[in-house]
PDB file of N, CA and C and ligand atoms in Angstrom:
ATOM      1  N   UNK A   1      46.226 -25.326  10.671  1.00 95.00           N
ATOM      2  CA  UNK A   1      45.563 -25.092  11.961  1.00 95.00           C
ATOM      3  C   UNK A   1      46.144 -26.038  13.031  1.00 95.00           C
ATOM      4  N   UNK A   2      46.094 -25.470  14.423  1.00 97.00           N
ATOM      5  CA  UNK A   2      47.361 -26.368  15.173  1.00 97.00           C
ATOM      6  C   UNK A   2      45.412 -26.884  15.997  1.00 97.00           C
ATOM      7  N   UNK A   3      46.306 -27.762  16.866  1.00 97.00           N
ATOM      8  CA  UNK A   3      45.430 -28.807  17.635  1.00 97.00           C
ATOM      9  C   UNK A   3      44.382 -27.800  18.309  1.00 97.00           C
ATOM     10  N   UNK A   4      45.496 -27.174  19.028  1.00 97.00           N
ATOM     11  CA  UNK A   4      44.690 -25.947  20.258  1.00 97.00           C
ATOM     12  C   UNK A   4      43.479 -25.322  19.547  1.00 97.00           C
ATOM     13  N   UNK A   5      43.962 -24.888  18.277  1.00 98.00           N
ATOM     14  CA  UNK A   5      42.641 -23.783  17.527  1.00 98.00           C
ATOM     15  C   UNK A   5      41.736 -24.559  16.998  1.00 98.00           C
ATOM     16  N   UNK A   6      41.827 -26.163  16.681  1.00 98.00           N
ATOM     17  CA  UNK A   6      41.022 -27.115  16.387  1.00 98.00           C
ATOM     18  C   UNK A   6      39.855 -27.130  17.425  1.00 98.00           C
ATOM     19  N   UNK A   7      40.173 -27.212  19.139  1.00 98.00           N
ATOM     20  CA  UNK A   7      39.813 -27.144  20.174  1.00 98.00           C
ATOM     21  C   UNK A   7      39.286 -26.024  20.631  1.00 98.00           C
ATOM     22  N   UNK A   8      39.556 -24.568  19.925  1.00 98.00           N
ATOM     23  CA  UNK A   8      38.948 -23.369  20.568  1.00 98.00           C
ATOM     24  C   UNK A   8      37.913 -23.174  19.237  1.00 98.00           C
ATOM     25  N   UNK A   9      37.714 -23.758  18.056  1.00 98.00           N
ATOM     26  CA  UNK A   9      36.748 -23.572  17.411  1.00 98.00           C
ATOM     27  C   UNK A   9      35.603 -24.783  17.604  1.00 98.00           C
ATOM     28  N   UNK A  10      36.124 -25.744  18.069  1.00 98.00           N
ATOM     29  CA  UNK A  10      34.724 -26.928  18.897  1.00 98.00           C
ATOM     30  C   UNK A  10      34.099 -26.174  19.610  1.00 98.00           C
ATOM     31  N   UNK A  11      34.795 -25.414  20.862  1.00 98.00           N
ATOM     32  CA  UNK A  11      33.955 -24.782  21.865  1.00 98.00           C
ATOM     33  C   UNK A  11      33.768 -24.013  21.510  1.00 98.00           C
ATOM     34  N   UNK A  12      33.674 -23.295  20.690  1.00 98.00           N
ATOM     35  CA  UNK A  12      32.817 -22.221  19.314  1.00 98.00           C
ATOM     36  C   UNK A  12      31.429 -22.535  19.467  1.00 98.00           C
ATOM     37  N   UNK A  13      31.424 -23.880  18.332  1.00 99.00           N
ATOM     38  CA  UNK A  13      30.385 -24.932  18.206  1.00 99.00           C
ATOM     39  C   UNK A  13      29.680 -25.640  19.336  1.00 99.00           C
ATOM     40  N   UNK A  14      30.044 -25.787  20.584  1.00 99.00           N
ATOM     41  CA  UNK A  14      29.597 -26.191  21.691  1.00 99.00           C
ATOM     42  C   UNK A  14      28.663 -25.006  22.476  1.00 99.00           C
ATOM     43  N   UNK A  15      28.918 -23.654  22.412  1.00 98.00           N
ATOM     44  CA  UNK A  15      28.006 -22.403  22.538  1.00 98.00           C
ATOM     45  C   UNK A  15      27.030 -22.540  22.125  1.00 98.00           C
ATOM     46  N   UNK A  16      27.518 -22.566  20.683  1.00 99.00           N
ATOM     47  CA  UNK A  16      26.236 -22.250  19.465  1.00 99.00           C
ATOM     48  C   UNK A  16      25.412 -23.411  19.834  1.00 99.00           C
ATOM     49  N   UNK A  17      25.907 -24.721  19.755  1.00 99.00           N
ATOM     50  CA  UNK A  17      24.743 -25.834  19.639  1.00 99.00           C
ATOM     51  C   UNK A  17      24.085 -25.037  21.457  1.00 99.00           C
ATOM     52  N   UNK A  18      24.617 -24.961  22.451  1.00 99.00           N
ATOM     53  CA  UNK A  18      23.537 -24.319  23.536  1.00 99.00           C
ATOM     54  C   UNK A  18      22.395 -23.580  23.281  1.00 99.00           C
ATOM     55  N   UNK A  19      22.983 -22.383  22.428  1.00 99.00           N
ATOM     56  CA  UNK A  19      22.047 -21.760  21.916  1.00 99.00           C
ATOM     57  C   UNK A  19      20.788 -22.226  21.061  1.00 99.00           C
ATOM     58  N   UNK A  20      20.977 -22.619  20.332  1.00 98.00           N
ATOM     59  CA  UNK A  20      20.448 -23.271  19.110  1.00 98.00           C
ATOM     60  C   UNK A  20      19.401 -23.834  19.907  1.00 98.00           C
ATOM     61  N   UNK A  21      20.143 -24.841  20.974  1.00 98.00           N
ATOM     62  CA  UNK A  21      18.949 -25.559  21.554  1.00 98.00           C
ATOM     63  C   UNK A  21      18.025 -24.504  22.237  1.00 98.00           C
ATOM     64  N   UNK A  22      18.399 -23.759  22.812  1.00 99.00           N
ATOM     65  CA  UNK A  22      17.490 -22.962  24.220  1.00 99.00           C
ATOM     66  C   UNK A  22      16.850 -22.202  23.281  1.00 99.00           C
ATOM     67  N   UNK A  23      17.258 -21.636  21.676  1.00 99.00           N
ATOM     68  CA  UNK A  23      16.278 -21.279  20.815  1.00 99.00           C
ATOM     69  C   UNK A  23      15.300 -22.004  20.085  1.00 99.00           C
ATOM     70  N   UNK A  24      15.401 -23.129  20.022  1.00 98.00           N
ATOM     71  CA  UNK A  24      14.759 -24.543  19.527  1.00 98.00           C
ATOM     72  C   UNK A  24      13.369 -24.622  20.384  1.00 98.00           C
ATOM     73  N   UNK A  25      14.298 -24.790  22.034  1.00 98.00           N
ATOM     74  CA  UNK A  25      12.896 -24.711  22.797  1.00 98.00           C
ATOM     75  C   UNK A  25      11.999 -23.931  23.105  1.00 98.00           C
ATOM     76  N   UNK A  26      12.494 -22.583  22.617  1.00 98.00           N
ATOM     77  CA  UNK A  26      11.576 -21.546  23.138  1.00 98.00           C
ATOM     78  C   UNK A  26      10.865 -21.285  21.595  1.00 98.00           C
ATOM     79  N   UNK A  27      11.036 -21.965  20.807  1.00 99.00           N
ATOM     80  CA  UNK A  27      10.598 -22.209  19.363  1.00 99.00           C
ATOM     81  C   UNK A  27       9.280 -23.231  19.603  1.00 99.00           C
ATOM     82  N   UNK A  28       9.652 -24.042  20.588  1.00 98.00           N
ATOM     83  CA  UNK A  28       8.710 -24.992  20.549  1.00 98.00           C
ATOM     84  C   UNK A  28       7.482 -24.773  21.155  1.00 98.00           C
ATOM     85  N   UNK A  29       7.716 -23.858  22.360  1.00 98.00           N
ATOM     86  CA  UNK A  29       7.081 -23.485  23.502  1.00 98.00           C
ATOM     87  C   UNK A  29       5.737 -22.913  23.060  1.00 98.00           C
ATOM     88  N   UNK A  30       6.533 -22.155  21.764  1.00 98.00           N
ATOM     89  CA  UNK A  30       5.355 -21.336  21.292  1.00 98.00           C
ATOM     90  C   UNK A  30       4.274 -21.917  20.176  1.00 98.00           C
ATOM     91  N   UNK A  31       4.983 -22.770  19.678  1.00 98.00           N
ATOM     92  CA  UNK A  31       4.338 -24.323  18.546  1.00 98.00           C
ATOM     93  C   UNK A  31       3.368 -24.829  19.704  1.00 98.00           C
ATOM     94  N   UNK A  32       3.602 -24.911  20.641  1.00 98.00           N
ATOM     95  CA  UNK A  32       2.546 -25.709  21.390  1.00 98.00           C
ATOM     96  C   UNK A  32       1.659 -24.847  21.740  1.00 98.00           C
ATOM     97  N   UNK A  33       1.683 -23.132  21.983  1.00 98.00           N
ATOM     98  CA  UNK A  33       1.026 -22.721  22.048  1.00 98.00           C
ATOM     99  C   UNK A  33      -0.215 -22.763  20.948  1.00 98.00           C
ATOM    100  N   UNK A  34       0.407 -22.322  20.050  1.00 98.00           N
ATOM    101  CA  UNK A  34      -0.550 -22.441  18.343  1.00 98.00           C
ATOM    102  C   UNK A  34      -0.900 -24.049  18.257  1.00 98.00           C
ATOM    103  N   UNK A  35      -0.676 -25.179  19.007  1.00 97.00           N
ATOM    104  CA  UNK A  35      -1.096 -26.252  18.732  1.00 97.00           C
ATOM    105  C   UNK A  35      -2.304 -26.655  19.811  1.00 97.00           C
ATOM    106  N   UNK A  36      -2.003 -25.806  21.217  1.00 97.00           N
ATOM    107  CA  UNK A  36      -3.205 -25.443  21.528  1.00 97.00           C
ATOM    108  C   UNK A  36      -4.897 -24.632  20.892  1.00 97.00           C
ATOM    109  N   UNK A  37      -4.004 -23.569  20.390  1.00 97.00           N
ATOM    110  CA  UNK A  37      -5.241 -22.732  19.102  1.00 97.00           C
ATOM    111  C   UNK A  37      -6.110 -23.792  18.337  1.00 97.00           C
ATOM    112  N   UNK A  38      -5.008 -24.645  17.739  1.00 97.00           N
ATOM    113  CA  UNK A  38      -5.622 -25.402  17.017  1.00 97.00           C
ATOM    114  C   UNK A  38      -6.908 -26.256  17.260  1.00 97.00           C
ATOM    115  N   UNK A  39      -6.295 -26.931  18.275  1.00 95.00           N
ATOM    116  CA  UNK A  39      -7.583 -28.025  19.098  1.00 95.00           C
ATOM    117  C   UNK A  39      -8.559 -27.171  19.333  1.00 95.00           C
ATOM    118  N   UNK A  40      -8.122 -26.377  19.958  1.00 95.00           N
ATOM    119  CA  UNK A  40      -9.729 -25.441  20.402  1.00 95.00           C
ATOM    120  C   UNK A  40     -10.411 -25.194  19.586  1.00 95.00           C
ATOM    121  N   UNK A  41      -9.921 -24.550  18.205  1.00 96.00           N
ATOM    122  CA  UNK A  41     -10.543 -24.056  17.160  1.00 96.00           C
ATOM    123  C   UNK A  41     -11.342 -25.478  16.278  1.00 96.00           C
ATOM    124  N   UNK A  42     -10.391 -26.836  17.186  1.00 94.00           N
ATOM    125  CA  UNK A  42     -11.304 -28.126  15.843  1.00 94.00           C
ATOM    126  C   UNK A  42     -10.328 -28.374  14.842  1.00 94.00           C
ATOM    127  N   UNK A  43      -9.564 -27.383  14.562  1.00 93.00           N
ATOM    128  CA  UNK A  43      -8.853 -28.175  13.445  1.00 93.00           C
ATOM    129  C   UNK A  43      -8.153 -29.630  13.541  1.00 93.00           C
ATOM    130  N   UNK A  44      -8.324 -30.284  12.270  1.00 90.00           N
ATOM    131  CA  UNK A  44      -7.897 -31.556  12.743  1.00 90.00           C
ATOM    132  C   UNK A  44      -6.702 -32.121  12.152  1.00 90.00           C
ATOM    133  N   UNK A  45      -6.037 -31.039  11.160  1.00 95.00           N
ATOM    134  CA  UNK A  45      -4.423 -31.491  10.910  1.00 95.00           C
ATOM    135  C   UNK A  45      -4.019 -30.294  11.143  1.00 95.00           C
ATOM    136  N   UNK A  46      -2.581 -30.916  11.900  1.00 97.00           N
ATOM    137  CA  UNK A  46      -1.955 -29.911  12.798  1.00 97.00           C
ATOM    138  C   UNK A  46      -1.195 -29.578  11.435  1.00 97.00           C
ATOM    139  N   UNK A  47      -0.731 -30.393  10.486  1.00 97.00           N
ATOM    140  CA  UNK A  47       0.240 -29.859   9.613  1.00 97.00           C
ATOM    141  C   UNK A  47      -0.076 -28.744   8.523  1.00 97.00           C
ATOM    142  N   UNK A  48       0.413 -27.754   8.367  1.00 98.00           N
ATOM    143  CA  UNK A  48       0.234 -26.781   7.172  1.00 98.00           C
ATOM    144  C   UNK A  48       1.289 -26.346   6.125  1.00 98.00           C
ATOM    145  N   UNK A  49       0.874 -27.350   5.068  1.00 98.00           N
ATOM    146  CA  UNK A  49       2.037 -27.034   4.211  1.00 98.00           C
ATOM    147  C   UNK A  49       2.311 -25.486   3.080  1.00 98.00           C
ATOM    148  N   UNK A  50       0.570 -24.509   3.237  1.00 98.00           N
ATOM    149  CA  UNK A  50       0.986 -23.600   2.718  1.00 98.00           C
ATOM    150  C   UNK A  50       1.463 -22.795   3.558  1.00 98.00           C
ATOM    151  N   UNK A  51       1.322 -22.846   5.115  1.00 98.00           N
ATOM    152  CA  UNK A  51       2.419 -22.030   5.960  1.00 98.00           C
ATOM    153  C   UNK A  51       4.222 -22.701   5.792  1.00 98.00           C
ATOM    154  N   UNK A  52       4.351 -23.426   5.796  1.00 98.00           N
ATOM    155  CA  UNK A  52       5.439 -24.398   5.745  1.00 98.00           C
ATOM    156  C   UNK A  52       6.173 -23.656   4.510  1.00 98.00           C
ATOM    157  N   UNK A  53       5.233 -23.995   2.923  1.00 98.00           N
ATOM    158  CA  UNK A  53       5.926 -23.108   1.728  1.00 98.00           C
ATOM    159  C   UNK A  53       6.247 -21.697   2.097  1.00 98.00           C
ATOM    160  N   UNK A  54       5.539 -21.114   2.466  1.00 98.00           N
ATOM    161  CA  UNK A  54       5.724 -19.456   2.899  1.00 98.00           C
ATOM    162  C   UNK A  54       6.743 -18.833   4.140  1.00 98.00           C
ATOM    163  N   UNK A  55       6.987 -19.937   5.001  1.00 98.00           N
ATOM    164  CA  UNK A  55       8.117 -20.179   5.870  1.00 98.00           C
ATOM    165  C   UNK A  55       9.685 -20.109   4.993  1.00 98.00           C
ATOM    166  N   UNK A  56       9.380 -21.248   3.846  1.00 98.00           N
ATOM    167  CA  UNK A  56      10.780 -21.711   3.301  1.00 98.00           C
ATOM    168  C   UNK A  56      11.097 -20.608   2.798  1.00 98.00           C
ATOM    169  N   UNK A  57       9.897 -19.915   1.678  1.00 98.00           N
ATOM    170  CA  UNK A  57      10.202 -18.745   0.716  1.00 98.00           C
ATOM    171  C   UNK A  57      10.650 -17.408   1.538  1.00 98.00           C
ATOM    172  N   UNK A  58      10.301 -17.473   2.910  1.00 98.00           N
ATOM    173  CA  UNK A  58      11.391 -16.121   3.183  1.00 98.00           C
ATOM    174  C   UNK A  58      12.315 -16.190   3.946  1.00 98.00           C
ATOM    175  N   UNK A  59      12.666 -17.658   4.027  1.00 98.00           N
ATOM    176  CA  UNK A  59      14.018 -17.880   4.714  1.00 98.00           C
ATOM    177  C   UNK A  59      15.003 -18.219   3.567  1.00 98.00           C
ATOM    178  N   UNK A  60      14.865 -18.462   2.734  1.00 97.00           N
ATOM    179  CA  UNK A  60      15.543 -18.750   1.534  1.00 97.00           C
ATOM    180  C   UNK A  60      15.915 -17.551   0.665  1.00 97.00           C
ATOM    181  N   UNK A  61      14.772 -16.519   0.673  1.00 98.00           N
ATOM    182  CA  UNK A  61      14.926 -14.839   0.649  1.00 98.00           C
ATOM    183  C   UNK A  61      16.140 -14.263   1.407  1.00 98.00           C
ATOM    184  N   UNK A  62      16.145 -14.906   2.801  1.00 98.00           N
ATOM    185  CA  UNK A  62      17.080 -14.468   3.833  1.00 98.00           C
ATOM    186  C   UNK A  62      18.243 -14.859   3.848  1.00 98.00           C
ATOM    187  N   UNK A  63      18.476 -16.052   2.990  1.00 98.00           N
ATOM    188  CA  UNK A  63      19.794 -16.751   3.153  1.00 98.00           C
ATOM    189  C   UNK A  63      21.088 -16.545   2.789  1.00 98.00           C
ATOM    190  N   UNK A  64      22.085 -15.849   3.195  1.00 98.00           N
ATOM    191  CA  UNK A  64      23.272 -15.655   2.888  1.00 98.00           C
ATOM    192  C   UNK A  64      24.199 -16.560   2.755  1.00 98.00           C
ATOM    193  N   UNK A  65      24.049 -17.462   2.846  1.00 98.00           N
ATOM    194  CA  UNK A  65      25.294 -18.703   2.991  1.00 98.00           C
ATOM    195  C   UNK A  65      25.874 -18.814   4.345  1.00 98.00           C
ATOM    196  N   UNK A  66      26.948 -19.653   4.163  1.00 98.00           N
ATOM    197  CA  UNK A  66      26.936 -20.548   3.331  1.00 98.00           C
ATOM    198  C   UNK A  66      26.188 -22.058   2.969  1.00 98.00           C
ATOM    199  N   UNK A  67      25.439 -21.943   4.085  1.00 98.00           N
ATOM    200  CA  UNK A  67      24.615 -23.454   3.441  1.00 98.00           C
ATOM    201  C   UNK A  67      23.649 -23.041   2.504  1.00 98.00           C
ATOM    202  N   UNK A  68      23.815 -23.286   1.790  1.00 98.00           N
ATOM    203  CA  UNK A  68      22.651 -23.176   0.437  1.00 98.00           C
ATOM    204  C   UNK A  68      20.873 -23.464   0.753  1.00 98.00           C
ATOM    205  N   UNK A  69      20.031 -22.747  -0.493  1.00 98.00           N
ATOM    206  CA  UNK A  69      18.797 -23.351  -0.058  1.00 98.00           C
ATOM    207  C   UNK A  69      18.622 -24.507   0.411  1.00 98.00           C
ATOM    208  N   UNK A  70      18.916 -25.385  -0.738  1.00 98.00           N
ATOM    209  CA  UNK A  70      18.987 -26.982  -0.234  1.00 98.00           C
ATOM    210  C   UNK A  70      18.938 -27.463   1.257  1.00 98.00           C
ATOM    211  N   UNK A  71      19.981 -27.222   1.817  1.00 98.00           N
ATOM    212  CA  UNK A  71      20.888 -27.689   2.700  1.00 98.00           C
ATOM    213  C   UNK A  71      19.496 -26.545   3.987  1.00 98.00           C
ATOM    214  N   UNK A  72      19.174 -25.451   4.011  1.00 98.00           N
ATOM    215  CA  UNK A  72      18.592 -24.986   4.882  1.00 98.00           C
ATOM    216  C   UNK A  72      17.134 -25.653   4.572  1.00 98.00           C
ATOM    217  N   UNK A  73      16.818 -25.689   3.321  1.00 98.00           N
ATOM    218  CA  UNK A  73      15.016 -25.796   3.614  1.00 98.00           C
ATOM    219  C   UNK A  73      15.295 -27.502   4.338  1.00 98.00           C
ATOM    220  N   UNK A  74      16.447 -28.343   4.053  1.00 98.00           N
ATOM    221  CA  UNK A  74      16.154 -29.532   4.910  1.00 98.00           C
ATOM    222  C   UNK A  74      16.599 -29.328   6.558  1.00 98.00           C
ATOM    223  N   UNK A  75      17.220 -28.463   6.345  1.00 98.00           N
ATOM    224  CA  UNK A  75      17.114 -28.523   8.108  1.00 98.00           C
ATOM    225  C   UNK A  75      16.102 -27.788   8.584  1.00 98.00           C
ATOM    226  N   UNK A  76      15.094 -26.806   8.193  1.00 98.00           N
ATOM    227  CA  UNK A  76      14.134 -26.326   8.790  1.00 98.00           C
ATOM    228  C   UNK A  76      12.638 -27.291   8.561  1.00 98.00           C
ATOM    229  N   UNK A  77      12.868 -28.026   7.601  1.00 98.00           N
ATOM    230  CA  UNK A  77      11.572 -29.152   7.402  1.00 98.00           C
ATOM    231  C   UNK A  77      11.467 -29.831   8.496  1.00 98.00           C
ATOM    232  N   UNK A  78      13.181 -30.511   9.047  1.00 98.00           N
ATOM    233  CA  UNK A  78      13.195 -30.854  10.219  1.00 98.00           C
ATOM    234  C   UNK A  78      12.361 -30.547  11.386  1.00 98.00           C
ATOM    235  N   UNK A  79      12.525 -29.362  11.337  1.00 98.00           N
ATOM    236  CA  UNK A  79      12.074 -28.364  12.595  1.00 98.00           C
ATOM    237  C   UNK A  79      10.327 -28.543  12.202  1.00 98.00           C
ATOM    238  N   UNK A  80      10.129 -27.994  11.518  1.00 98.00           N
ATOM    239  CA  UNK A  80       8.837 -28.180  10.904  1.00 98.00           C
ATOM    240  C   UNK A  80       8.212 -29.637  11.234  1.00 98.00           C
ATOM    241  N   UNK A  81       8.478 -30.402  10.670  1.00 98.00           N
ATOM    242  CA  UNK A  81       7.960 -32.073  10.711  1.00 98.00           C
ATOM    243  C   UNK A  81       8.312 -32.003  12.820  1.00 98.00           C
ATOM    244  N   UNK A  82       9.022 -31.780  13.641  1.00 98.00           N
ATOM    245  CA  UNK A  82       9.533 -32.385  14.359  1.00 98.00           C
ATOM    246  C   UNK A  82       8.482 -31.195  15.495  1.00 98.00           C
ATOM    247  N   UNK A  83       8.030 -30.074  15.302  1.00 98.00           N
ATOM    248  CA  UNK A  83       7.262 -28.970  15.424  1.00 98.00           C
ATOM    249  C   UNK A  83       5.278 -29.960  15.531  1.00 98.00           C
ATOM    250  N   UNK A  84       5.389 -30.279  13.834  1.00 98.00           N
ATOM    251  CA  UNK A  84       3.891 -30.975  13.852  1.00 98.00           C
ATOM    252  C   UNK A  84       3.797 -31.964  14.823  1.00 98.00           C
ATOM    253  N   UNK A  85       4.566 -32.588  14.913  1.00 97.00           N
ATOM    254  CA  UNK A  85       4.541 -33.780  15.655  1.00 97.00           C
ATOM    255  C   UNK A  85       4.729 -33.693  17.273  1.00 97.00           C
ATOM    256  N   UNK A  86       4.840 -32.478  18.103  1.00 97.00           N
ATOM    257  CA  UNK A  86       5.004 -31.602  19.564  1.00 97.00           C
ATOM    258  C   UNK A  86       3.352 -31.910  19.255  1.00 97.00           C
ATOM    259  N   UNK A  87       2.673 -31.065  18.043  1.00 97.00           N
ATOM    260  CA  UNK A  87       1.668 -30.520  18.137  1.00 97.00           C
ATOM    261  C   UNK A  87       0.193 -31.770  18.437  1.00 97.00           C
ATOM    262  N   UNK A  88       0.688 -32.943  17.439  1.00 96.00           N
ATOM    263  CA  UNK A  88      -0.272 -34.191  17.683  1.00 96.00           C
ATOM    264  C   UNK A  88      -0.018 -34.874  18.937  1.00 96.00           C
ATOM    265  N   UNK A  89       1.139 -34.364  19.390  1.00 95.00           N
ATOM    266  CA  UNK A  89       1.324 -35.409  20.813  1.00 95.00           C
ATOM    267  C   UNK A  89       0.404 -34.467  21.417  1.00 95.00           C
ATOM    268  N   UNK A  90       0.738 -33.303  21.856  1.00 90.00           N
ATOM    269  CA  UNK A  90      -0.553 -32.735  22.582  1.00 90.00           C
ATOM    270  C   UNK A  90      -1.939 -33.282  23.026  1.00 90.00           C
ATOM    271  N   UNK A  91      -2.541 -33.908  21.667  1.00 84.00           N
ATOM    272  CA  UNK A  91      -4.147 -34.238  21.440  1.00 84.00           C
ATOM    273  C   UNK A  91      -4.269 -35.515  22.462  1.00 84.00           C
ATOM    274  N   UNK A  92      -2.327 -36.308  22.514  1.00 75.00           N
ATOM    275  CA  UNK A  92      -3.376 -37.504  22.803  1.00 75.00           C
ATOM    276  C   UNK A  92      -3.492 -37.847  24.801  1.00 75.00           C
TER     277      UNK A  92
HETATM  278  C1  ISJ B   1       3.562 -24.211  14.061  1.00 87.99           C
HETATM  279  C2  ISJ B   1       2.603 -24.554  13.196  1.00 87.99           C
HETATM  280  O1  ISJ B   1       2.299 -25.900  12.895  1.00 87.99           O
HETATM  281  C3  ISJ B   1       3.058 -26.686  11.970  1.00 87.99           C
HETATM  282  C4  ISJ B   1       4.501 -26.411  12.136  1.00 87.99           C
HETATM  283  C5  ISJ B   1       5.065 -25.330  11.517  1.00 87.99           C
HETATM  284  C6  ISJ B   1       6.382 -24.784  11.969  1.00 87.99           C
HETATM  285  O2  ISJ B   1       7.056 -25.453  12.766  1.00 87.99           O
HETATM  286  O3  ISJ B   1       6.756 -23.663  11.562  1.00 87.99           O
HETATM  287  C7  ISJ B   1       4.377 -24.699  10.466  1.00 87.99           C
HETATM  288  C8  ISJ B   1       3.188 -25.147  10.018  1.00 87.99           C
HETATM  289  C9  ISJ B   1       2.564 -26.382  10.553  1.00 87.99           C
HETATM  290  O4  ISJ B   1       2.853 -27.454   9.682  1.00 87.99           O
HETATM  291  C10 ISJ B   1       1.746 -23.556  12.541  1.00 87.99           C
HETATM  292  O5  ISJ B   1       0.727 -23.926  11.949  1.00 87.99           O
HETATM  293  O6  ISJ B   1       2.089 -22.345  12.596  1.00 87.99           O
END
């Protein structure tokens, strides 16, 4: 691979991470919505780990590669843990 195509597959990756993000946030947008639900409704942990399991099990259903389960259920825990925690800042 020469330098140039090194450089036209970064800005590949420089798209995608745009995306990713502006899908991240509009991911979040809606976490805060349901973290609104929550308060109203009283609940008092924002975290749900049998939604969380049932999240992993059909994205892991979905997964074609190449990052393996592994490698995806830790980057969506991310999202998850980083999701609960939008949701407790809310309260305070
Ligand atoms: C968004 C929610 O709150 C938390 C965050 C989740 C997520 O980011 O998918 C899932 C479950 C909860 O731990 C929810 O309950 O749906």
């Amino acid at each position: 691979m020469s330098h140039r195509e090194l450089n036209e597959l970064r800005a590949q990756v420089d798209e995608i991470n745009v995306k990713l993000l502006e899908l991240l946030n509009e991911r979040a947008r809606i976490v805060e919505k349901i973290g609104e639900y929550k308060r109203s409704a009283g609940m008092l942990d924002v975290y749900d780990p049998k939604r969380e399991r049932e999240s992993f099990e059909y994205l892991t259903r979905r997964n074609q590669g190449p990052f393996d389960d592994e490698m995806i259920k830790n980057i969506f825990k991310q999202i998850f843990d980083e999701s609960s925690e939008l949701q407790k800042r809310q309260r305070i």
